Amino acid sequence: MIVLGVDPGTAITGWGVVETIRDSEFIVRGYGAIITKSTTPFPERLKIIHHELRKIIHTHRPEEAAVEELFFAKNVKTALTVGQARGVVMLTAIEEDLDVYEYTPLQIKQAVVGYGRADKMQMQKMVKVLLHLPEIPKPDDVADALAVAFTHINCGNYQKRVGHR
């Protein structure tokens, strides 16, 4: 199975494509960040995210997509703009005929570290180890996206084995 993991944002949308060969053997096919400038009008930033994500999907041919659910911050305006970017990510994946799955930050931390209150550095180090990467992916959003893909491979495979969808 090949999974596209996405950590949506308006300034930085992290992405990672992970393939599983067996239950515990992973190949990272690619990862990176879609970066938009704060000086670019907001609708254009969403368009950039859409177009770049579409290119990534066409290049890496994932079978499914996993997206991090929105973590509500104290800043409502930020939550709303990130929510719009998240909507663009989900729509793009659906337009490309990918099934889309969502995971909370708590689910991702539990899947990657085994502890729901893990800090960012613990997460990044475990992503590096679990996916056999030479270094921690940067920016942080990229490591988060790889963690989302890893979570889906583990949780998604379990769901399929027990017949849930």
Coordinates of C-alpha atoms in Angstrom, one line a residue:
M1 CA 0.0 0.0 0.0
I2 CA 1.2 3.5 -0.8
V3 CA -0.1 6.3 1.4
L4 CA 0.1 10.1 1.1
G5 CA 0.3 11.7 4.5
V6 CA -0.5 15.4 4.7
D7 CA -0.1 18.0 7.5
P8 CA -2.1 20.9 6.1
G9 CA -1.3 24.6 6.6
T10 CA -1.5 27.8 4.6
A11 CA 2.2 28.8 4.9
I12 CA 3.5 25.2 4.9
T13 CA 1.7 22.0 3.9
G14 CA 3.9 19.1 4.8
W15 CA 3.6 15.9 2.7
G16 CA 5.1 12.4 2.7
V17 CA 4.5 9.3 0.7
V18 CA 5.2 6.0 2.4
E19 CA 4.9 2.5 1.0
T20 CA 4.6 -0.6 3.1
I21 CA 5.8 -3.9 1.7
R22 CA 5.0 -6.0 4.7
D23 CA 3.4 -5.0 8.0
S24 CA 6.6 -3.5 9.4
E25 CA 8.7 -2.8 6.3
F26 CA 8.5 0.8 5.0
I27 CA 9.8 2.7 2.0
V28 CA 9.7 6.5 1.9
R29 CA 9.0 7.3 -1.7
G30 CA 9.2 11.1 -1.2
Y31 CA 8.5 14.0 1.2
G32 CA 8.6 17.7 1.2
A33 CA 6.7 20.9 1.8
I34 CA 4.4 23.1 -0.2
I35 CA 5.3 26.6 0.9
T36 CA 3.3 29.7 0.1
K37 CA 4.3 33.3 0.8
S38 CA 2.4 35.4 3.2
T39 CA 2.4 38.2 0.7
T40 CA 0.5 36.0 -1.8
P41 CA -3.3 36.6 -1.7
F42 CA -5.0 33.9 0.3
P43 CA -7.1 32.4 -2.5
E44 CA -4.0 32.1 -4.6
R45 CA -2.2 30.3 -1.7
L46 CA -5.0 27.7 -1.7
K47 CA -4.7 27.4 -5.5
I48 CA -0.9 26.7 -5.1
I49 CA -1.6 24.0 -2.5
H50 CA -4.1 22.4 -4.8
H51 CA -1.8 22.4 -7.9
E52 CA 1.3 21.3 -6.0
L53 CA -0.5 18.5 -4.2
R54 CA -2.0 17.3 -7.5
K55 CA 1.6 17.1 -9.0
I56 CA 2.7 15.1 -6.0
I57 CA -0.2 12.7 -6.4
H58 CA 0.6 12.3 -10.1
T59 CA 4.3 11.7 -9.4
H60 CA 4.0 9.2 -6.5
R61 CA 0.7 7.5 -7.3
P62 CA -0.5 6.9 -3.7
E63 CA -3.5 4.6 -3.2
E64 CA -4.9 6.4 -0.2
A65 CA -4.5 9.7 1.6
A66 CA -4.3 10.5 5.3
V67 CA -4.8 14.0 6.7
E68 CA -4.1 15.3 10.1
E69 CA -7.3 16.6 11.7
L70 CA -7.4 20.2 12.7
F71 CA -6.0 21.0 16.2
F72 CA -7.9 24.0 17.5
A73 CA -5.5 26.7 18.5
K74 CA -6.3 29.7 20.6
N75 CA -6.2 31.8 17.5
V76 CA -9.5 31.4 15.7
K77 CA -8.4 33.1 12.5
T78 CA -5.5 30.7 12.2
A79 CA -7.8 27.7 12.8
L80 CA -10.1 29.0 10.1
T81 CA -7.4 29.4 7.5
V82 CA -5.8 26.1 8.3
G83 CA -9.3 24.5 8.0
Q84 CA -9.6 26.0 4.5
A85 CA -6.2 24.6 3.5
R86 CA -7.3 21.2 4.9
G87 CA -10.4 21.3 2.8
V88 CA -8.4 22.0 -0.3
V89 CA -6.1 19.0 0.5
M90 CA -9.1 16.7 1.1
L91 CA -10.8 17.9 -2.1
T92 CA -7.7 17.5 -4.2
A93 CA -7.2 13.9 -2.9
I94 CA -10.9 13.1 -3.5
E95 CA -10.7 14.5 -7.1
E96 CA -7.7 12.2 -7.7
D97 CA -9.9 9.2 -6.6
L98 CA -8.1 8.6 -3.3
D99 CA -9.9 7.5 -0.2
V100 CA -9.2 10.0 2.5
Y101 CA -8.7 9.1 6.1
E102 CA -8.3 11.5 9.1
Y103 CA -6.3 11.2 12.3
T104 CA -6.2 13.4 15.4
P105 CA -2.9 14.5 16.8
L106 CA -3.5 12.2 19.7
Q107 CA -3.9 9.2 17.4
I108 CA -0.8 10.0 15.5
K109 CA 1.3 10.4 18.7
Q110 CA 0.0 7.1 20.0
A111 CA 0.8 5.3 16.7
V112 CA 4.3 6.8 16.3
V113 CA 5.5 7.1 19.9
G114 CA 3.1 5.0 21.9
Y115 CA 2.2 8.0 24.1
G116 CA -0.5 10.5 23.3
R117 CA 1.3 13.4 25.0
A118 CA 4.6 13.0 23.2
D119 CA 6.4 16.2 22.4
K120 CA 7.5 17.3 18.9
M121 CA 11.1 16.2 19.2
Q122 CA 10.0 12.7 20.4
M123 CA 7.8 12.4 17.3
Q124 CA 10.4 13.6 14.9
K125 CA 13.0 11.2 16.3
M126 CA 10.6 8.2 16.1
V127 CA 9.7 9.2 12.5
K128 CA 13.4 9.1 11.6
V129 CA 13.9 5.7 13.3
L130 CA 10.6 4.0 12.1
L131 CA 11.1 5.1 8.5
H132 CA 14.8 4.5 8.4
L133 CA 15.6 8.1 7.4
P134 CA 19.2 9.5 7.5
E135 CA 18.0 12.6 9.4
I136 CA 14.9 14.2 10.8
P137 CA 12.9 15.7 7.9
K138 CA 12.5 19.5 7.9
P139 CA 10.5 21.6 8.3
D140 CA 8.5 20.1 11.2
D141 CA 5.4 19.9 9.0
V142 CA 7.1 17.3 6.8
A143 CA 8.0 15.0 9.7
D144 CA 4.3 15.4 10.9
A145 CA 3.1 14.4 7.4
L146 CA 5.2 11.3 7.4
A147 CA 3.9 10.5 10.9
V148 CA 0.3 10.8 9.5
A149 CA 1.2 8.3 6.6
F150 CA 2.8 5.9 9.1
T151 CA -0.3 6.1 11.4
H152 CA -2.6 5.3 8.5
I153 CA -0.5 2.3 7.4
N154 CA -0.8 0.9 10.9
C155 CA -4.3 1.9 11.7
G156 CA -5.6 1.5 8.1
N157 CA -4.2 -2.0 7.8
Y158 CA -5.8 -3.0 11.1
Q159 CA -9.2 -1.6 10.0
K160 CA -9.0 -3.5 6.7
R161 CA -8.0 -6.8 8.4
V162 CA -11.0 -6.6 10.8
G163 CA -13.4 -5.4 8.0
H164 CA -13.9 -1.8 8.9
R165 CA -13.7 1.1 6.6

